Amino acid sequence: MNKIKLFLLVSLLGVTLSANAQFSQLGPKNEFMIKVEAGYAPFIGNTGEAGDYGYYLSKFHHAANLNVMAGINISQDWFVGGGIGLNYYHNLKQGLADPYPGVNIFADFDFRPIWKAVMGLDYQPTTIKFAPLVGGRLGGSLLMGDANTYGTTFTPMAEFYGGINWYYMHGLRNMEHNWHSFYATIGVAWMQQTVFLPIRVGWRW
């Protein structure tokens, strides 16, 4: 009887330690993160109703941009934060359209599913080098336009994007600095009565 009790005690202790280890391995790991990215957004088309002087960006303006974001990396798979972006709206054909500067302020989120599920458990048996990426942004867009027409305009902005991450410090899930990566995305953005196709490269750390 004593041997049975001892066996049950050891088994119960082993299960408890295993569960604690699994929880420690798979539990949330929240870290502060910064993302910096540069991109180019070709003009797709105008939307909505044109005013007395046409659309805010009416002459096929493309947008070169630089974005900086800060936020929280949640359990390695999610990012939620805010950012600011600088835009340079221009046309590649010189003289067709005046260039305008602009600023975006937005909330940013993305999801990088780097886990593998085995029998319902979140488990990652191998090192991670690449992972897909999907995300979106919501905020406002400020355009410093031509003072003789619309001047400074402010509109909502929205964007959805997808891409791929390369984890240059890759390792097992939840290892230190495993979330650091370079990434590339392509998406669809709407702001200033205009639809763009943003293509970006970035660095997260």
Coordinates of N, CA and C in Angstrom, one line a residue:
M1 N 0.8 -1.2 0.0 CA 0.0 0.0 0.0 C 0.9 1.3 0.0
N2 N 1.9 1.3 0.8 CA 2.8 2.4 0.9 C 3.5 2.7 -0.5
K3 N 3.9 1.6 -1.2 CA 4.5 1.7 -2.5 C 3.5 2.3 -3.5
I4 N 2.2 1.9 -3.4 CA 1.2 2.5 -4.3 C 1.0 4.0 -4.0
K5 N 1.0 4.4 -2.7 CA 0.8 5.8 -2.3 C 2.0 6.6 -2.8
L6 N 3.2 6.0 -2.7 CA 4.4 6.7 -3.1 C 4.4 6.8 -4.6
F7 N 4.0 5.8 -5.4 CA 3.9 5.9 -6.8 C 2.9 7.0 -7.3
L8 N 1.7 7.0 -6.6 CA 0.7 8.0 -6.9 C 1.2 9.4 -6.6
L9 N 1.9 9.6 -5.5 CA 2.5 10.9 -5.2 C 3.5 11.3 -6.2
V10 N 4.4 10.4 -6.6 CA 5.4 10.8 -7.6 C 4.8 11.1 -8.9
S11 N 3.8 10.3 -9.3 CA 3.1 10.5 -10.6 C 2.4 11.9 -10.6
L12 N 1.7 12.2 -9.4 CA 1.0 13.5 -9.3 C 2.0 14.6 -9.4
L13 N 3.1 14.5 -8.7 CA 4.1 15.5 -8.7 C 4.7 15.7 -10.1
G14 N 4.9 14.6 -10.8 CA 5.4 14.7 -12.2 C 4.4 15.4 -13.1
V15 N 3.1 15.1 -13.0 CA 2.1 15.7 -13.8 C 2.1 17.2 -13.5
T16 N 2.1 17.6 -12.2 CA 2.1 19.0 -11.8 C 3.3 19.7 -12.4
L17 N 4.5 19.2 -12.3 CA 5.7 19.8 -12.8 C 5.6 20.0 -14.3
S18 N 5.1 18.9 -15.0 CA 5.0 19.0 -16.5 C 4.0 20.1 -16.9
A19 N 2.8 20.2 -16.2 CA 1.9 21.2 -16.5 C 2.4 22.6 -16.3
N20 N 3.2 22.7 -15.2 CA 3.8 24.0 -14.9 C 4.8 24.4 -16.0
A21 N 5.6 23.4 -16.4 CA 6.6 23.7 -17.4 C 5.9 24.1 -18.8
Q22 N 4.8 23.3 -19.1 CA 4.1 23.6 -20.3 C 3.5 25.0 -20.3
F23 N 2.9 25.4 -19.1 CA 2.3 26.7 -19.0 C 3.4 27.8 -19.1
S24 N 4.6 27.5 -18.5 CA 5.6 28.5 -18.6 C 6.1 28.7 -20.0
Q25 N 6.1 27.6 -20.7 CA 6.6 27.6 -22.1 C 5.6 28.3 -23.0
L26 N 4.3 28.1 -22.8 CA 3.3 28.6 -23.7 C 2.6 29.8 -23.2
G27 N 2.9 30.3 -22.0 CA 2.2 31.4 -21.5 C 2.5 32.7 -22.3
P28 N 1.7 33.8 -22.1 CA 2.0 35.0 -22.8 C 3.3 35.6 -22.5
K29 N 3.9 36.2 -23.5 CA 5.2 36.9 -23.3 C 5.0 38.3 -23.9
N30 N 4.8 39.3 -23.2 CA 4.5 40.6 -23.7 C 5.8 41.5 -23.6
E31 N 6.1 42.1 -24.7 CA 7.3 42.8 -24.8 C 7.1 44.1 -25.6
F32 N 7.8 45.2 -25.2 CA 7.7 46.5 -25.9 C 8.4 46.3 -27.3
M33 N 7.9 46.9 -28.3 CA 8.4 46.7 -29.7 C 8.4 48.0 -30.4
I34 N 9.3 48.2 -31.3 CA 9.3 49.3 -32.2 C 9.4 48.7 -33.7
K35 N 8.7 49.4 -34.6 CA 8.7 49.0 -36.0 C 9.0 50.3 -36.8
V36 N 9.9 50.1 -37.7 CA 10.3 51.2 -38.7 C 10.2 50.6 -40.1
E37 N 9.5 51.4 -41.0 CA 9.3 50.9 -42.3 C 9.3 52.0 -43.3
A38 N 9.7 51.7 -44.5 CA 9.7 52.6 -45.7 C 9.0 51.9 -46.8
G39 N 8.3 52.8 -47.6 CA 7.5 52.2 -48.6 C 7.1 53.1 -49.7
Y40 N 6.4 52.6 -50.7 CA 6.0 53.4 -51.9 C 4.6 52.9 -52.2
A41 N 3.6 53.8 -52.3 CA 2.2 53.5 -52.5 C 1.7 54.1 -53.9
P42 N 1.7 53.3 -54.9 CA 1.1 53.8 -56.2 C -0.3 54.2 -56.1
F43 N -0.7 55.2 -56.8 CA -2.1 55.6 -56.9 C -2.9 54.6 -57.6
I44 N -4.1 54.3 -57.1 CA -5.1 53.3 -57.7 C -6.3 54.1 -58.3
G45 N -6.9 54.9 -57.5 CA -8.0 55.7 -58.0 C -8.7 56.5 -56.9
N46 N -9.5 57.5 -57.3 CA -10.2 58.3 -56.3 C -11.6 57.7 -56.0
T47 N -12.1 58.1 -54.8 CA -13.4 57.6 -54.3 C -14.2 58.8 -53.8
G48 N -15.5 58.6 -53.7 CA -16.3 59.6 -53.1 C -16.7 60.7 -54.1
E49 N -17.1 61.8 -53.6 CA -17.6 62.9 -54.5 C -16.5 64.0 -54.6
A50 N -16.2 64.4 -55.8 CA -15.2 65.5 -55.9 C -15.9 66.9 -55.6
G51 N -15.1 67.8 -55.0 CA -15.6 69.1 -54.6 C -15.4 70.1 -55.8
D52 N -15.5 71.3 -55.4 CA -15.4 72.4 -56.5 C -14.1 72.4 -57.2
Y53 N -13.1 71.9 -56.6 CA -11.7 71.9 -57.2 C -11.3 70.4 -57.6
G54 N -12.2 69.5 -57.6 CA -11.9 68.1 -57.9 C -11.6 67.4 -56.6
Y55 N -10.8 66.3 -56.7 CA -10.5 65.5 -55.5 C -9.2 66.1 -54.9
Y56 N -9.0 65.8 -53.6 CA -7.8 66.3 -52.9 C -6.6 65.9 -53.6
L57 N -6.5 64.7 -54.1 CA -5.3 64.2 -54.8 C -5.9 63.8 -56.2
S58 N -5.9 64.7 -57.1 CA -6.7 64.4 -58.4 C -5.8 64.1 -59.6
K59 N -4.5 64.2 -59.4 CA -3.6 64.0 -60.6 C -2.6 62.9 -60.5
F60 N -3.2 61.7 -60.1 CA -2.4 60.5 -60.0 C -1.2 60.6 -59.1
H61 N -1.4 61.2 -57.9 CA -0.4 61.3 -57.0 C 0.0 60.0 -56.4
H62 N 1.2 59.6 -56.4 CA 1.7 58.4 -55.6 C 2.2 58.9 -54.3
A63 N 2.5 58.0 -53.4 CA 3.0 58.4 -52.0 C 4.2 57.6 -51.6
A64 N 5.3 58.3 -51.4 CA 6.5 57.7 -50.7 C 6.3 57.9 -49.2
N65 N 6.6 56.9 -48.4 CA 6.3 57.1 -47.0 C 7.3 56.5 -46.1
L66 N 7.4 57.0 -44.9 CA 8.2 56.5 -43.8 C 7.4 56.4 -42.5
N67 N 7.3 55.2 -41.9 CA 6.4 55.0 -40.7 C 7.3 54.6 -39.6
V68 N 6.9 55.0 -38.4 CA 7.5 54.6 -37.1 C 6.4 54.2 -36.2
M69 N 6.4 53.0 -35.6 CA 5.4 52.5 -34.7 C 6.0 52.0 -33.4
A70 N 5.2 52.1 -32.3 CA 5.6 51.5 -31.0 C 4.4 50.9 -30.4
G71 N 4.7 49.7 -29.7 CA 3.5 49.1 -29.1 C 4.0 47.8 -28.3
I72 N 3.1 46.9 -28.1 CA 3.3 45.7 -27.3 C 3.2 44.5 -28.2
N73 N 4.3 43.7 -28.1 CA 4.3 42.3 -28.7 C 3.6 41.4 -27.8
I74 N 2.5 40.8 -28.1 CA 1.7 39.9 -27.2 C 1.9 38.5 -27.6
S75 N 2.5 37.7 -26.7 CA 2.7 36.3 -26.9 C 3.3 36.0 -28.2
Q76 N 4.2 36.9 -28.6 CA 5.0 36.7 -29.8 C 4.2 36.7 -31.1
D77 N 2.9 36.4 -31.1 CA 2.2 36.3 -32.4 C 1.5 37.6 -32.8
W78 N 1.2 38.5 -31.8 CA 0.4 39.7 -32.0 C 1.2 40.9 -31.7
F79 N 0.9 42.0 -32.5 CA 1.4 43.3 -32.2 C 0.3 44.3 -32.2
V80 N 0.2 45.2 -31.1 CA -0.8 46.2 -31.1 C -0.1 47.5 -30.6
G81 N -0.3 48.6 -31.4 CA 0.4 49.8 -31.0 C -0.1 51.0 -31.8
G82 N 0.7 52.0 -31.8 CA 0.3 53.2 -32.6 C 1.5 53.7 -33.3
G83 N 1.3 54.6 -34.3 CA 2.4 55.1 -35.1 C 2.1 56.4 -35.8
I84 N 3.1 56.9 -36.4 CA 3.1 58.1 -37.2 C 3.8 57.9 -38.5
G85 N 3.3 58.5 -39.6 CA 3.9 58.3 -40.9 C 4.0 59.6 -41.6
L86 N 5.1 59.7 -42.3 CA 5.3 60.9 -43.2 C 5.2 60.5 -44.6
N87 N 4.4 61.3 -45.4 CA 4.1 61.0 -46.7 C 4.6 62.1 -47.7
Y88 N 5.0 61.7 -48.8 CA 5.4 62.7 -49.9 C 4.6 62.3 -51.1
Y89 N 3.5 63.0 -51.4 CA 2.6 62.8 -52.5 C 3.1 63.5 -53.7
H90 N 3.3 62.8 -54.8 CA 3.9 63.3 -56.0 C 3.5 62.6 -57.2
N91 N 3.8 63.1 -58.4 CA 3.5 62.4 -59.7 C 4.9 62.2 -60.4
L92 N 5.1 61.1 -61.0 CA 6.4 60.8 -61.6 C 6.6 61.6 -62.8
K93 N 5.6 62.1 -63.4 CA 5.7 63.0 -64.6 C 5.9 64.4 -64.2
Q94 N 7.1 64.9 -64.3 CA 7.4 66.3 -63.8 C 6.5 67.3 -64.4
G95 N 5.9 68.2 -63.5 CA 5.1 69.3 -64.0 C 3.6 69.0 -64.1
L96 N 3.3 67.7 -64.0 CA 1.8 67.3 -64.1 C 1.1 67.7 -62.8
A97 N 1.8 67.5 -61.6 CA 1.1 67.7 -60.4 C 2.1 68.2 -59.4
D98 N 1.7 69.2 -58.5 CA 2.6 69.7 -57.5 C 2.7 68.6 -56.4
P99 N 3.9 68.5 -55.8 CA 4.1 67.5 -54.7 C 3.5 68.1 -53.4
Y100 N 3.0 67.3 -52.5 CA 2.5 67.7 -51.2 C 3.0 66.8 -50.1
P101 N 3.3 67.4 -49.0 CA 3.7 66.6 -47.8 C 2.4 66.2 -47.0
G102 N 2.5 65.2 -46.3 CA 1.4 64.7 -45.5 C 1.8 63.9 -44.3
V103 N 0.9 63.8 -43.3 CA 1.2 63.1 -42.1 C 0.0 62.1 -41.8
N104 N 0.3 60.9 -41.4 CA -0.7 60.0 -40.9 C -0.4 59.6 -39.4
I105 N -1.5 59.6 -38.7 CA -1.5 59.1 -37.3 C -2.4 57.9 -37.2
F106 N -2.0 56.8 -36.6 CA -2.8 55.6 -36.7 C -2.6 54.6 -35.6
A107 N -3.5 53.7 -35.4 CA -3.4 52.5 -34.6 C -3.0 51.4 -35.5
D108 N -2.1 50.5 -35.1 CA -1.6 49.5 -36.0 C -1.6 48.1 -35.2
F109 N -2.1 47.1 -35.9 CA -2.0 45.7 -35.3 C -1.6 44.8 -36.4
D110 N -0.9 43.7 -36.0 CA -0.6 42.6 -37.0 C -0.5 41.3 -36.2
F111 N -0.6 40.3 -37.0 CA -0.7 38.9 -36.5 C 0.3 38.1 -37.3
R112 N 1.2 37.4 -36.6 CA 2.2 36.5 -37.2 C 2.0 35.1 -36.6
P113 N 1.3 34.2 -37.3 CA 1.0 32.9 -36.7 C 2.3 32.0 -36.8
I114 N 3.1 32.0 -35.8 CA 4.3 31.2 -35.8 C 4.2 29.9 -35.0
W115 N 3.0 29.6 -34.6 CA 2.9 28.4 -33.8 C 2.4 27.2 -34.6
K116 N 2.5 26.0 -34.1 CA 2.0 24.8 -34.6 C 1.2 24.1 -33.6
A117 N 0.0 23.6 -34.0 CA -0.8 22.9 -33.0 C -0.7 21.4 -33.2
V118 N -0.4 20.7 -32.1 CA -0.3 19.2 -32.1 C -1.3 18.7 -31.0
M119 N -2.3 18.0 -31.5 CA -3.3 17.4 -30.5 C -3.9 18.5 -29.7
G120 N -4.2 19.7 -30.3 CA -4.8 20.8 -29.5 C -3.9 21.6 -28.7
L121 N -2.6 21.3 -28.6 CA -1.7 22.0 -27.8 C -0.9 22.9 -28.7
D122 N -0.6 24.1 -28.2 CA 0.2 25.1 -28.9 C 1.7 24.7 -28.7
Y123 N 2.3 24.2 -29.8 CA 3.6 23.5 -29.7 C 4.5 23.9 -30.9
Q124 N 5.7 24.3 -30.6 CA 6.6 24.6 -31.7 C 7.9 23.8 -31.6
P125 N 8.0 22.7 -32.3 CA 9.2 21.8 -32.1 C 10.4 22.2 -32.9
T126 N 10.3 23.2 -33.8 CA 11.5 23.5 -34.6 C 11.7 25.0 -34.6
T127 N 12.9 25.4 -35.0 CA 13.2 26.8 -35.0 C 12.4 27.5 -36.1
I128 N 12.2 28.8 -35.9 CA 11.4 29.6 -36.8 C 12.2 30.6 -37.6
K129 N 12.1 30.6 -38.9 CA 12.8 31.5 -39.7 C 11.9 32.4 -40.5
F130 N 10.8 31.9 -41.0 CA 9.8 32.7 -41.8 C 8.4 32.5 -41.2
A131 N 7.6 33.5 -41.3 CA 6.2 33.4 -40.9 C 5.4 34.4 -41.7
P132 N 4.1 34.0 -42.0 CA 3.3 35.0 -42.7 C 2.8 36.1 -41.8
L133 N 2.3 37.2 -42.4 CA 2.0 38.4 -41.6 C 0.7 39.0 -42.2
V134 N -0.3 39.3 -41.4 CA -1.5 40.0 -41.8 C -1.7 41.1 -40.8
G135 N -2.2 42.2 -41.2 CA -2.5 43.3 -40.3 C -3.3 44.4 -40.9
G136 N -3.5 45.5 -40.1 CA -4.3 46.6 -40.5 C -4.1 47.8 -39.7
R137 N -4.5 49.0 -40.2 CA -4.3 50.3 -39.6 C -5.6 51.1 -39.7
L138 N -5.9 51.9 -38.7 CA -7.0 52.8 -38.7 C -6.5 54.1 -38.0
G139 N -6.8 55.3 -38.6 CA -6.4 56.5 -38.1 C -6.9 57.7 -38.9
G140 N -6.0 58.7 -39.0 CA -6.3 59.9 -39.7 C -5.2 60.3 -40.6
S141 N -5.5 61.1 -41.7 CA -4.5 61.5 -42.6 C -4.6 63.0 -42.8
L142 N -3.5 63.7 -42.7 CA -3.4 65.1 -42.8 C -2.6 65.4 -44.1
L143 N -3.2 66.2 -45.0 CA -2.5 66.6 -46.2 C -2.3 68.1 -46.3
M144 N -1.1 68.5 -46.5 CA -0.7 69.9 -46.6 C -0.7 70.3 -48.1
G145 N -1.9 70.6 -48.6 CA -2.1 70.7 -50.0 C -1.9 72.2 -50.5
D146 N -2.3 72.4 -51.7 CA -2.2 73.7 -52.4 C -3.2 74.7 -51.7
A147 N -2.6 75.8 -51.2 CA -3.5 76.8 -50.5 C -4.5 77.4 -51.4
N148 N -4.3 77.4 -52.7 CA -5.3 78.0 -53.6 C -6.5 77.1 -53.9
T149 N -6.4 75.9 -53.5 CA -7.6 75.0 -53.7 C -8.1 74.5 -52.4
Y150 N -7.8 73.3 -52.0 CA -8.4 72.8 -50.8 C -7.5 73.1 -49.6
G151 N -6.2 73.4 -49.8 CA -5.4 73.7 -48.6 C -5.1 72.5 -47.8
T152 N -5.1 72.6 -46.5 CA -4.9 71.5 -45.6 C -6.2 70.7 -45.4
T153 N -6.1 69.4 -45.6 CA -7.3 68.6 -45.4 C -7.0 67.4 -44.5
F154 N -8.0 67.0 -43.7 CA -7.9 65.9 -42.8 C -9.0 64.9 -43.1
T155 N -8.6 63.6 -43.3 CA -9.6 62.6 -43.6 C -9.3 61.3 -42.8
P156 N -10.2 60.4 -42.6 CA -9.9 59.1 -42.0 C -9.0 58.4 -42.9
M157 N -8.3 57.4 -42.4 CA -7.5 56.5 -43.2 C -7.7 55.1 -42.7
A158 N -7.6 54.1 -43.6 CA -7.7 52.7 -43.3 C -6.8 51.9 -44.2
E159 N -6.2 50.8 -43.7 CA -5.3 50.0 -44.5 C -5.4 48.6 -44.0
F160 N -5.3 47.7 -44.9 CA -5.1 46.2 -44.6 C -4.0 45.7 -45.5
Y161 N -3.1 44.8 -44.9 CA -1.9 44.4 -45.6 C -1.6 42.9 -45.2
G162 N -0.8 42.3 -46.0 CA -0.2 41.0 -45.8 C 1.2 40.9 -46.2
G163 N 1.9 39.9 -45.7 CA 3.3 39.8 -46.1 C 4.0 38.7 -45.4
I164 N 5.3 38.8 -45.3 CA 6.1 37.7 -44.7 C 7.2 38.3 -43.8
N165 N 7.5 37.6 -42.7 CA 8.6 38.0 -41.8 C 9.8 37.1 -41.9
W166 N 10.9 37.6 -41.8 CA 12.2 36.8 -41.6 C 12.7 37.1 -40.3
Y167 N 12.7 36.1 -39.4 CA 13.2 36.2 -38.0 C 14.7 35.9 -38.1
Y168 N 15.5 37.0 -38.1 CA 16.9 36.8 -38.2 C 17.6 36.4 -36.9
M169 N 16.9 36.5 -35.8 CA 17.4 35.9 -34.5 C 16.4 34.8 -34.1
H170 N 16.1 33.9 -35.1 CA 15.1 32.9 -34.9 C 15.6 31.8 -33.8
G171 N 14.6 31.3 -33.2 CA 14.8 30.2 -32.2 C 13.4 29.6 -31.9
L172 N 13.4 28.8 -30.8 CA 12.2 28.2 -30.4 C 11.2 29.3 -29.9
R173 N 10.0 29.0 -29.9 CA 8.9 29.9 -29.5 C 9.2 30.4 -28.1
N174 N 9.0 31.7 -27.9 CA 9.2 32.5 -26.6 C 10.7 32.6 -26.2
M175 N 11.6 32.3 -27.1 CA 13.0 32.5 -26.7 C 13.3 34.0 -26.8
E176 N 14.2 34.5 -26.1 CA 14.5 35.9 -26.0 C 14.8 36.5 -27.4
H177 N 14.3 37.6 -27.8 CA 14.5 38.3 -29.0 C 14.0 37.6 -30.2
N178 N 13.3 36.5 -30.1 CA 12.8 35.8 -31.3 C 11.9 36.6 -32.1
W179 N 11.3 37.6 -31.6 CA 10.3 38.4 -32.3 C 11.0 39.4 -33.3
H180 N 12.3 39.6 -33.2 CA 13.0 40.6 -34.0 C 13.0 40.0 -35.5
S181 N 12.6 40.9 -36.4 CA 12.5 40.4 -37.8 C 12.6 41.6 -38.8
F182 N 12.9 41.2 -40.0 CA 12.7 42.1 -41.2 C 11.4 41.6 -41.8
Y183 N 10.7 42.5 -42.5 CA 9.4 42.0 -43.1 C 9.2 42.8 -44.4
A184 N 8.3 42.3 -45.2 CA 7.9 42.9 -46.4 C 6.3 42.7 -46.5
T185 N 5.6 43.8 -46.9 CA 4.2 43.7 -47.0 C 3.7 44.4 -48.3
I186 N 2.5 44.0 -48.7 CA 1.7 44.7 -49.7 C 0.3 44.8 -49.2
G187 N -0.4 45.9 -49.5 CA -1.8 46.1 -49.0 C -2.6 47.0 -49.8
V188 N -3.7 47.4 -49.3 CA -4.6 48.4 -49.9 C -4.9 49.5 -48.8
A189 N -4.7 50.7 -49.1 CA -4.9 51.8 -48.2 C -5.9 52.9 -48.8
W190 N -6.7 53.5 -47.9 CA -7.6 54.6 -48.4 C -7.4 55.8 -47.5
M191 N -7.2 56.9 -48.1 CA -7.0 58.2 -47.4 C -7.1 59.3 -48.4
Q192 N -7.5 60.5 -48.0 CA -7.5 61.7 -48.8 C -8.3 61.4 -50.1
Q193 N -9.5 60.7 -50.0 CA -10.3 60.4 -51.1 C -9.6 59.6 -52.2
T194 N -8.6 58.8 -51.8 CA -7.8 58.1 -52.8 C -7.5 56.7 -52.3
V195 N -7.4 55.8 -53.2 CA -7.0 54.4 -52.8 C -5.6 54.2 -53.3
F196 N -4.7 53.6 -52.5 CA -3.3 53.4 -52.8 C -3.0 51.9 -52.6
L197 N -1.9 51.5 -53.2 CA -1.4 50.1 -53.1 C 0.0 50.1 -52.4
P198 N 0.0 50.2 -51.1 CA 1.3 50.4 -50.4 C 2.2 49.1 -50.4
I199 N 3.4 49.3 -50.8 CA 4.4 48.2 -50.8 C 5.5 48.7 -49.8
R200 N 5.8 47.9 -48.8 CA 6.7 48.3 -47.8 C 7.7 47.2 -47.4
V201 N 8.9 47.7 -46.8 CA 9.8 46.8 -46.1 C 10.0 47.5 -44.8
G202 N 10.2 46.6 -43.8 CA 10.4 47.1 -42.4 C 11.2 46.3 -41.5
W203 N 11.5 46.8 -40.3 CA 12.3 46.2 -39.3 C 11.6 46.3 -38.0
R204 N 11.4 45.2 -37.3 CA 10.8 45.2 -36.0 C 11.9 44.7 -34.9
W205 N 11.9 45.4 -33.8 CA 12.8 44.9 -32.7 C 12.3 45.4 -31.4

